[in-house]
CSV table of C-alpha atoms and ligand atoms in Angstrom, one decimal:
chain,number,residue,atom,x,y,z
A,1,MET,CA,0.0,0.0,0.0
A,2,ASP,CA,2.9,2.3,0.8
A,3,ASP,CA,4.4,1.6,-2.6
A,4,LEU,CA,1.1,2.4,-4.3
A,5,ARG,CA,0.8,5.6,-2.4
A,6,ASP,CA,4.4,6.7,-3.2
A,7,LYS,CA,4.0,5.8,-6.9
A,8,TYR,CA,0.8,7.8,-7.4
A,9,ILE,CA,1.6,10.8,-5.3
A,10,SER,CA,4.8,11.3,-7.3
A,11,LEU,CA,3.2,10.6,-10.7
A,12,ILE,CA,0.5,13.1,-9.8
A,13,ALA,CA,3.0,15.8,-8.8
A,14,ASN,CA,4.8,15.4,-12.1
A,15,ALA,CA,1.7,15.3,-14.4
A,16,GLY,CA,2.3,17.9,-17.1
A,17,ASP,CA,-1.3,18.7,-18.1
A,18,GLU,CA,-4.9,17.9,-17.4
A,19,ALA,CA,-5.0,15.0,-19.9
A,20,ALA,CA,-2.1,13.2,-18.3
A,21,LEU,CA,-3.7,13.8,-14.9
A,22,GLU,CA,-7.0,12.2,-16.1
A,23,ASP,CA,-5.0,9.1,-17.3
A,24,LEU,CA,-3.5,8.8,-13.8
A,25,ARG,CA,-7.0,9.1,-12.2
A,26,VAL,CA,-8.3,6.2,-14.4
A,27,GLN,CA,-5.1,4.2,-13.6
A,28,ALA,CA,-5.4,4.6,-9.9
A,29,VAL,CA,-9.0,5.1,-8.8
A,30,GLY,CA,-11.0,4.4,-12.0
A,31,LYS,CA,-13.3,1.4,-12.0
A,32,LYS,CA,-10.5,-0.9,-13.1
A,33,GLY,CA,-7.8,1.1,-11.4
A,34,GLU,CA,-5.1,-0.4,-9.2
A,35,ILE,CA,-6.7,0.9,-5.9
A,36,SER,CA,-10.2,-0.2,-6.9
A,37,LEU,CA,-8.8,-3.7,-7.8
A,38,ALA,CA,-7.1,-3.8,-4.4
A,39,MET,CA,-10.4,-3.0,-2.7
A,40,ARG,CA,-11.9,-6.0,-4.4
A,41,GLU,CA,-9.3,-8.2,-2.8
A,42,LEU,CA,-10.8,-7.2,0.6
A,43,GLY,CA,-13.5,-9.8,0.0
A,44,LYS,CA,-11.0,-12.6,0.0
A,45,MET,CA,-9.4,-11.6,3.3
A,46,SER,CA,-10.2,-12.8,6.8
A,47,ALA,CA,-12.4,-10.5,8.9
A,48,GLU,CA,-9.4,-9.3,10.9
A,49,GLU,CA,-7.3,-8.6,7.9
A,50,ARG,CA,-10.2,-6.7,6.3
A,51,GLN,CA,-10.7,-4.5,9.4
A,52,ALA,CA,-7.1,-3.4,9.2
A,53,ALA,CA,-6.8,-3.1,5.5
A,54,GLY,CA,-10.2,-1.6,4.6
A,55,PRO,CA,-9.8,1.8,6.4
A,56,ARG,CA,-6.2,2.1,5.1
A,57,LEU,CA,-7.3,1.5,1.6
A,58,ASN,CA,-10.2,4.0,1.9
A,59,ALA,CA,-7.8,6.6,3.4
A,60,LEU,CA,-5.4,6.0,0.5
A,61,LYS,CA,-8.2,6.4,-2.0
A,62,ASP,CA,-9.2,9.7,-0.4
A,63,GLU,CA,-5.6,10.9,-0.3
A,64,ILE,CA,-5.1,10.2,-4.0
A,65,ASN,CA,-8.4,11.8,-4.9
A,66,SER,CA,-7.5,15.0,-3.1
A,67,ALA,CA,-4.0,15.0,-4.6
A,68,LEU,CA,-5.7,14.7,-8.1
A,69,ALA,CA,-8.0,17.6,-7.3
A,70,ALA,CA,-5.3,19.8,-6.0
A,71,LYS,CA,-3.1,19.1,-9.0
A,72,LYS,CA,-6.0,19.7,-11.3
A,73,GLU,CA,-6.6,23.2,-9.8
A,74,ALA,CA,-2.9,24.0,-10.0
A,75,LEU,CA,-2.8,23.0,-13.7
A,76,GLY,CA,-5.9,25.1,-14.5
A,77,ASP,CA,-4.4,28.1,-12.8
A,78,ALA,CA,-1.2,27.7,-14.8
A,79,ALA,CA,-3.1,27.4,-18.1
A,80,LEU,CA,-5.1,30.6,-17.3
A,81,ASP,CA,-1.9,32.4,-16.3
A,82,GLU,CA,-0.3,31.3,-19.6
A,83,ARG,CA,-3.4,32.6,-21.6
A,84,LEU,CA,-3.4,35.9,-19.8
A,85,ARG,CA,0.3,36.4,-20.6
A,86,GLY,CA,-0.3,35.5,-24.3
A,87,GLU,CA,-3.4,37.7,-24.7
A,88,TRP,CA,-2.0,40.7,-23.0
A,89,LEU,CA,-2.9,43.9,-24.7
A,90,ASP,CA,-1.8,47.4,-24.0
A,91,VAL,CA,-5.1,49.3,-24.2
A,92,THR,CA,-3.2,52.6,-23.5
A,93,LEU,CA,-1.6,52.5,-27.0
A,94,PRO,CA,-2.9,55.4,-29.1
A,95,ALA,CA,-5.0,54.6,-32.2
A,96,ARG,CA,-3.4,55.3,-35.6
A,97,GLY,CA,-3.6,58.9,-36.4
A,98,ARG,CA,-3.7,60.7,-39.7
A,99,ARG,CA,-1.7,58.0,-41.6
A,100,GLN,CA,-4.7,56.9,-43.8
A,101,GLY,CA,-4.3,55.3,-47.2
A,102,THR,CA,-5.3,57.1,-50.3
A,103,ILE,CA,-7.2,56.3,-53.5
A,104,HIS,CA,-4.8,55.8,-56.4
A,105,PRO,CA,-5.2,58.4,-59.2
A,106,ILE,CA,-5.9,55.5,-61.6
A,107,SER,CA,-8.8,54.3,-59.6
A,108,GLN,CA,-10.1,57.8,-59.2
A,109,VAL,CA,-9.9,58.5,-63.0
A,110,THR,CA,-11.4,55.1,-63.8
A,111,GLU,CA,-14.4,56.1,-61.6
A,112,GLU,CA,-14.6,59.5,-63.2
A,113,VAL,CA,-14.6,58.2,-66.8
A,114,THR,CA,-17.1,55.4,-65.9
A,115,ALA,CA,-19.4,58.0,-64.3
A,116,ILE,CA,-19.3,60.2,-67.4
A,117,PHE,CA,-20.1,57.3,-69.8
A,118,ALA,CA,-22.7,55.9,-67.5
A,119,ASP,CA,-24.5,59.2,-67.8
A,120,MET,CA,-24.5,58.6,-71.6
A,121,GLY,CA,-26.0,55.2,-71.2
A,122,PHE,CA,-22.9,53.0,-71.3
A,123,ALA,CA,-22.7,49.9,-69.0
A,124,VAL,CA,-19.4,48.4,-67.8
A,125,ALA,CA,-18.2,45.2,-69.4
A,126,GLU,CA,-15.2,43.1,-68.3
A,127,GLY,CA,-12.9,40.4,-69.7
A,128,PRO,CA,-9.9,38.4,-68.6
A,129,GLN,CA,-6.4,39.9,-68.5
A,130,ILE,CA,-4.9,36.6,-69.7
A,131,GLU,CA,-6.6,36.3,-73.0
A,132,SER,CA,-6.7,33.7,-75.9
A,133,ASP,CA,-4.9,35.0,-79.0
A,134,TRP,CA,-8.2,34.5,-80.8
A,135,TYR,CA,-9.9,37.2,-78.7
A,136,ASN,CA,-6.9,39.5,-78.6
A,137,PHE,CA,-6.0,39.2,-82.3
A,138,ASP,CA,-7.9,37.0,-84.8
A,139,ALA,CA,-11.4,38.1,-83.7
A,140,LEU,CA,-10.3,41.7,-84.1
A,141,ASN,CA,-9.3,41.1,-87.7
A,142,ILE,CA,-5.6,40.8,-86.9
A,143,PRO,CA,-4.6,37.5,-88.5
A,144,GLY,CA,-1.4,35.5,-87.6
A,145,HIS,CA,1.0,37.2,-90.1
A,146,HIS,CA,-0.3,40.8,-89.4
A,147,PRO,CA,2.4,43.3,-88.4
A,148,ALA,CA,0.2,44.6,-85.6
A,149,ARG,CA,1.0,41.5,-83.6
A,150,ALA,CA,4.7,42.3,-83.6
A,151,GLU,CA,4.1,46.0,-83.1
A,152,MET,CA,2.3,45.5,-79.9
A,153,ASP,CA,5.2,43.9,-78.1
A,154,THR,CA,3.0,41.1,-76.8
A,155,PHE,CA,3.7,39.0,-73.7
A,156,TYR,CA,3.0,35.4,-74.4
A,157,THR,CA,2.4,32.7,-71.8
A,158,HIS,CA,4.4,29.5,-71.8
A,159,ARG,CA,3.1,26.3,-73.4
A,160,GLY,CA,4.3,22.8,-72.4
A,161,GLU,CA,6.7,21.1,-74.8
A,162,GLY,CA,4.9,19.5,-77.7
A,163,ASP,CA,1.8,21.5,-77.0
A,164,GLU,CA,1.0,23.0,-80.4
A,165,ARG,CA,-1.9,25.2,-79.4
A,166,PRO,CA,-1.3,28.9,-79.8
A,167,PRO,CA,-0.1,30.4,-76.4
A,168,HIS,CA,-2.4,32.7,-74.4
A,169,VAL,CA,-1.3,36.3,-74.2
A,170,LEU,CA,-1.5,39.1,-71.6
A,171,ARG,CA,-4.1,41.2,-73.4
A,172,THR,CA,-2.4,44.0,-75.3
A,173,HIS,CA,-5.5,46.2,-75.3
A,174,THR,CA,-9.1,46.2,-74.0
A,175,SER,CA,-10.5,45.6,-77.5
A,176,PRO,CA,-11.1,41.8,-76.9
A,177,VAL,CA,-13.8,42.8,-74.5
A,178,GLN,CA,-15.7,44.2,-77.5
A,179,ILE,CA,-15.9,40.7,-78.8
A,180,ARG,CA,-16.9,39.1,-75.5
A,181,ALA,CA,-19.5,41.8,-74.9
A,182,MET,CA,-21.1,41.3,-78.3
A,183,GLN,CA,-21.2,37.6,-77.9
A,184,ASP,CA,-22.7,37.9,-74.4
A,185,GLN,CA,-25.2,40.7,-75.1
A,186,GLY,CA,-25.9,40.9,-78.8
A,187,ALA,CA,-27.0,44.1,-80.5
A,188,PRO,CA,-27.9,46.8,-79.7
A,189,ILE,CA,-25.1,47.4,-77.2
A,190,ARG,CA,-23.5,50.3,-75.4
A,191,VAL,CA,-20.6,49.3,-73.1
A,192,ILE,CA,-17.3,50.6,-71.8
A,193,ALA,CA,-14.6,48.3,-70.6
A,194,PRO,CA,-11.9,49.7,-68.3
A,195,GLY,CA,-9.0,47.5,-67.3
A,196,ARG,CA,-5.3,46.5,-67.3
A,197,VAL,CA,-3.4,45.8,-70.5
A,198,TYR,CA,0.2,44.7,-71.1
A,199,ARG,CA,2.9,45.5,-73.5
A,200,ALA,CA,6.7,45.0,-73.3
A,201,ASP,CA,7.7,48.7,-73.2
A,202,TYR,CA,9.3,50.9,-70.6
A,203,ASP,CA,10.1,54.6,-70.6
A,204,MET,CA,8.7,58.0,-69.3
A,205,THR,CA,5.3,57.4,-71.0
A,206,HIS,CA,5.2,53.6,-71.2
A,207,THR,CA,5.0,50.9,-68.6
A,208,PRO,CA,4.6,47.1,-69.2
A,209,MET,CA,1.2,47.2,-67.5
A,210,PHE,CA,-1.1,50.1,-68.1
A,211,HIS,CA,-4.8,50.9,-68.3
A,212,GLN,CA,-7.2,51.4,-71.1
A,213,ILE,CA,-10.9,52.1,-71.4
A,214,GLU,CA,-12.7,50.6,-74.4
A,215,GLY,CA,-16.0,52.0,-75.7
A,216,LEU,CA,-18.4,50.2,-78.0
A,217,ALA,CA,-21.8,51.3,-79.3
A,218,ILE,CA,-23.7,49.2,-81.8
A,219,ASP,CA,-27.1,50.0,-83.2
A,220,ARG,CA,-28.9,50.2,-86.5
A,221,ASP,CA,-27.9,53.7,-87.5
A,222,ILE,CA,-24.8,54.8,-85.6
A,223,SER,CA,-22.3,56.9,-87.5
A,224,MET,CA,-18.9,58.7,-87.0
A,225,ALA,CA,-21.0,61.8,-86.0
A,226,ASN,CA,-22.3,59.9,-82.9
A,227,LEU,CA,-18.7,58.9,-82.1
A,228,LYS,CA,-17.6,62.5,-82.4
A,229,TRP,CA,-20.4,63.9,-80.2
A,230,VAL,CA,-19.8,61.2,-77.5
A,231,LEU,CA,-16.1,61.9,-77.4
A,232,GLU,CA,-16.6,65.7,-77.2
A,233,GLU,CA,-19.1,65.4,-74.4
A,234,PHE,CA,-16.6,63.1,-72.6
A,235,VAL,CA,-13.7,65.4,-73.0
A,236,LYS,CA,-15.6,68.5,-71.8
A,237,ALA,CA,-16.9,66.7,-68.7
A,238,PHE,CA,-13.6,65.1,-67.9
A,239,PHE,CA,-11.4,68.1,-68.3
A,240,GLU,CA,-14.0,70.5,-67.0
A,241,VAL,CA,-14.0,72.8,-70.0
A,242,ASP,CA,-17.1,74.3,-71.8
A,243,ASP,CA,-15.6,74.1,-75.2
A,244,VAL,CA,-13.1,71.8,-76.7
A,245,GLU,CA,-11.7,71.3,-80.1
A,246,LEU,CA,-11.1,67.7,-81.2
A,247,ARG,CA,-9.1,66.7,-84.2
A,248,PHE,CA,-9.9,63.5,-85.9
A,249,ARG,CA,-6.8,62.3,-87.7
A,250,ALA,CA,-7.2,59.5,-90.3
A,251,SER,CA,-5.4,56.4,-89.0
A,252,HIS,CA,-5.5,52.7,-89.3
A,253,PHE,CA,-6.6,49.9,-87.0
A,254,PRO,CA,-7.4,46.4,-88.4
A,255,PHE,CA,-10.6,46.3,-86.3
A,256,THR,CA,-12.1,49.6,-87.4
A,257,GLU,CA,-12.9,51.1,-90.8
A,258,PRO,CA,-12.6,54.0,-91.2
A,259,SER,CA,-10.3,54.7,-88.3
A,260,ALA,CA,-9.3,57.9,-86.6
A,261,GLU,CA,-6.9,58.9,-83.9
A,262,VAL,CA,-8.2,61.8,-81.8
A,263,ASP,CA,-6.2,64.7,-80.6
A,264,ILE,CA,-7.4,67.6,-78.3
A,265,ARG,CA,-6.3,71.2,-78.6
A,266,CYS,CA,-4.2,72.3,-75.7
A,267,SER,CA,-1.4,74.5,-74.5
A,268,TRP,CA,1.7,73.7,-72.4
A,269,GLU,CA,2.4,77.4,-71.7
A,270,GLY,CA,4.4,77.8,-68.5
A,271,GLY,CA,4.8,74.1,-68.2
A,272,THR,CA,1.2,73.5,-67.2
A,273,LEU,CA,-1.3,71.9,-69.4
A,274,LYS,CA,-4.4,73.7,-70.4
A,275,VAL,CA,-7.0,71.8,-72.4
A,276,GLY,CA,-9.1,73.6,-75.0
A,277,GLU,CA,-6.8,76.5,-75.8
A,278,GLY,CA,-3.3,77.0,-77.4
A,279,ASP,CA,-1.6,75.7,-80.4
A,280,ASP,CA,-0.6,72.2,-79.5
A,281,TRP,CA,-2.5,68.9,-80.1
A,282,LEU,CA,-2.4,66.0,-77.8
A,283,GLU,CA,-3.3,62.4,-78.8
A,284,ILE,CA,-5.7,60.8,-76.4
A,285,LEU,CA,-7.3,57.8,-78.1
A,286,GLY,CA,-7.8,55.5,-81.1
A,287,SER,CA,-11.3,55.0,-82.6
A,288,GLY,CA,-13.4,54.2,-85.7
A,289,MET,CA,-16.4,52.4,-87.1
A,290,VAL,CA,-16.4,48.7,-86.1
A,291,HIS,CA,-15.1,46.5,-88.9
A,292,PRO,CA,-17.7,44.1,-90.4
A,293,LYS,CA,-15.5,41.1,-89.7
A,294,VAL,CA,-15.3,42.2,-86.0
A,295,LEU,CA,-19.1,42.3,-85.8
A,296,GLU,CA,-19.2,38.8,-87.3
A,297,ALA,CA,-16.7,37.5,-84.8
A,298,GLY,CA,-19.1,38.9,-82.1
A,299,ASN,CA,-22.0,37.0,-83.8
A,300,ILE,CA,-23.6,40.2,-84.9
A,301,ASP,CA,-24.9,40.6,-88.5
A,302,PRO,CA,-23.0,43.5,-90.2
A,303,ASN,CA,-25.9,43.9,-92.7
A,304,GLU,CA,-28.2,44.9,-89.9
A,305,TRP,CA,-26.0,46.6,-87.4
A,306,GLN,CA,-23.1,49.0,-87.2
A,307,GLY,CA,-21.3,51.0,-84.6
A,308,PHE,CA,-18.3,52.8,-83.3
A,309,ALA,CA,-15.5,51.8,-80.9
A,310,PHE,CA,-12.7,53.6,-79.2
A,311,GLY,CA,-9.8,52.8,-76.9
A,312,MET,CA,-8.3,55.4,-74.5
A,313,GLY,CA,-5.3,55.3,-72.2
A,314,ILE,CA,-6.5,55.9,-68.7
A,315,ASP,CA,-3.0,56.6,-67.3
A,316,ARG,CA,-2.5,59.1,-70.1
A,317,ILE,CA,-5.5,61.2,-69.3
A,318,ALA,CA,-4.9,60.8,-65.5
A,319,MET,CA,-1.4,62.3,-66.1
A,320,LEU,CA,-2.9,65.2,-68.1
A,321,LYS,CA,-5.7,66.0,-65.7
A,322,TYR,CA,-3.7,65.9,-62.5
A,323,GLY,CA,-0.4,67.1,-63.9
A,324,ILE,CA,1.6,63.9,-63.3
A,325,PRO,CA,4.8,64.1,-65.4
A,326,ASP,CA,6.2,60.5,-65.3
A,327,LEU,CA,4.0,57.5,-65.9
A,328,ARG,CA,6.3,55.1,-64.1
A,329,ALA,CA,5.7,56.8,-60.7
A,330,PHE,CA,2.1,55.5,-60.9
A,331,PHE,CA,3.4,52.0,-60.1
A,332,ASP,CA,6.4,52.6,-57.8
A,333,SER,CA,4.2,52.5,-54.7
A,334,ASP,CA,6.3,55.4,-53.2
A,335,LEU,CA,4.3,56.5,-50.1
A,336,ARG,CA,5.2,60.1,-50.5
A,337,TRP,CA,3.9,60.1,-54.1
A,338,LEU,CA,0.8,58.3,-53.1
A,339,ARG,CA,0.1,60.8,-50.3
A,340,HIS,CA,0.6,63.7,-52.7
A,341,TYR,CA,-1.3,62.5,-55.7
A,342,GLY,CA,-3.8,60.1,-54.0
A,343,PHE,CA,-7.4,61.0,-53.2
A,344,ALA,CA,-8.9,60.9,-49.7
A,345,ALA,CA,-9.6,57.3,-48.7
A,346,LEU,CA,-12.9,58.0,-47.0
A,347,ASP,CA,-14.3,59.9,-50.0
A,348,VAL,CA,-15.8,57.4,-52.4
A,349,PRO,CA,-14.2,58.3,-55.7
A,350,THR,CA,-16.7,60.1,-57.9
A,351,LEU,CA,-16.6,62.5,-60.7
A,352,ARG,CA,-17.4,65.4,-58.3
A,353,GLY,CA,-14.6,64.3,-56.0
A,354,GLY,CA,-12.1,64.7,-58.8
A,355,LEU,CA,-13.4,67.9,-60.1
A,356,SER,CA,-13.3,70.0,-57.0
A,357,ARG,CA,-9.5,69.8,-56.6
B,1,LIG,N1,-7.1,48.9,-79.3
B,1,LIG,C1,-6.4,50.1,-79.9
B,1,LIG,C2,-5.1,50.3,-79.2
B,1,LIG,O1,-4.9,49.7,-78.2
B,1,LIG,C3,-7.3,51.3,-79.7
B,1,LIG,C4,-8.6,51.3,-80.4
B,1,LIG,C5,-9.7,50.7,-79.8
B,1,LIG,C6,-8.7,51.8,-81.7
B,1,LIG,C7,-10.9,50.7,-80.5
B,1,LIG,C8,-9.9,51.8,-82.4
B,1,LIG,C9,-11.0,51.2,-81.8
B,1,LIG,O2,-4.3,51.0,-79.6
């Protein structure tokens, strides 16, 4: 009995956690525990022996039970102390002060442009940035051998060895969204598609990732005159000028016929850009009447429907509107730059938010 006592008292003292302690309890005083088994032996003893052994066994059982209880409480306290240490929190630390984030000018300008076109009845359409070469090129009337593919400095994805399928591309413009929108919605249609595009190019006015906004309007009797009016309304609203002179320069894109690049009259006098006056012209977008083959790729019958499309550089017009000289800074994530050119984080970016600065 003394051996049993010494064994369990020391085992209990050394138990590391409540689970180990519970195992010991079962081993010692559980139904089939050593002490319970010893108590069953009492039946085989003589009455005298039983009178001596019985109370001693009972006392031993009580002693072990209270050792278990005491240890359990100690372990519980230790666990609580440990938790309190881990979850300690200095509630006297000051909250973060004025160091709020800002809305990036690209996000701001995207919202402004979207608001202006939404006002004219254009909905927002989207497409993937990793695009099949059919959507990015073929469907837009740019066949495999066409020089425009090389001119665009396309990023191609990797195909496994022996995989003969044409690689996917990082879309080089937002024009593939024209095809996707026509396939999804049919005609008539009025959509804009803002988003990221990619070309391998890097200098003051080019970054490998930049942003465009595509416009597409298809109906039964849409003409270049509608395109011109829409773009004039847009430029007046965006640059906040009452009058603006646009210059449509004949150009060429495989997916429009006829095609025009659009410049706006401006002045750079004193190093600041003024839109709507002066002797300079600034190119802001490419546009034209959607090519019949492009309508066909979008499952729209070119004998019934026609329309215009344009593609504008968002970063470009953001630089112009907010006087940002170097495009690369847009994507450097320099906190000082972001605080200077960013928009207040708690103001939802809207057209009005941009205009009042
Ligand atoms: N996708 C052309 C570009 O990236 C722009 C454009 C769009 C031109 C739509 C005409 C019509 O340069």
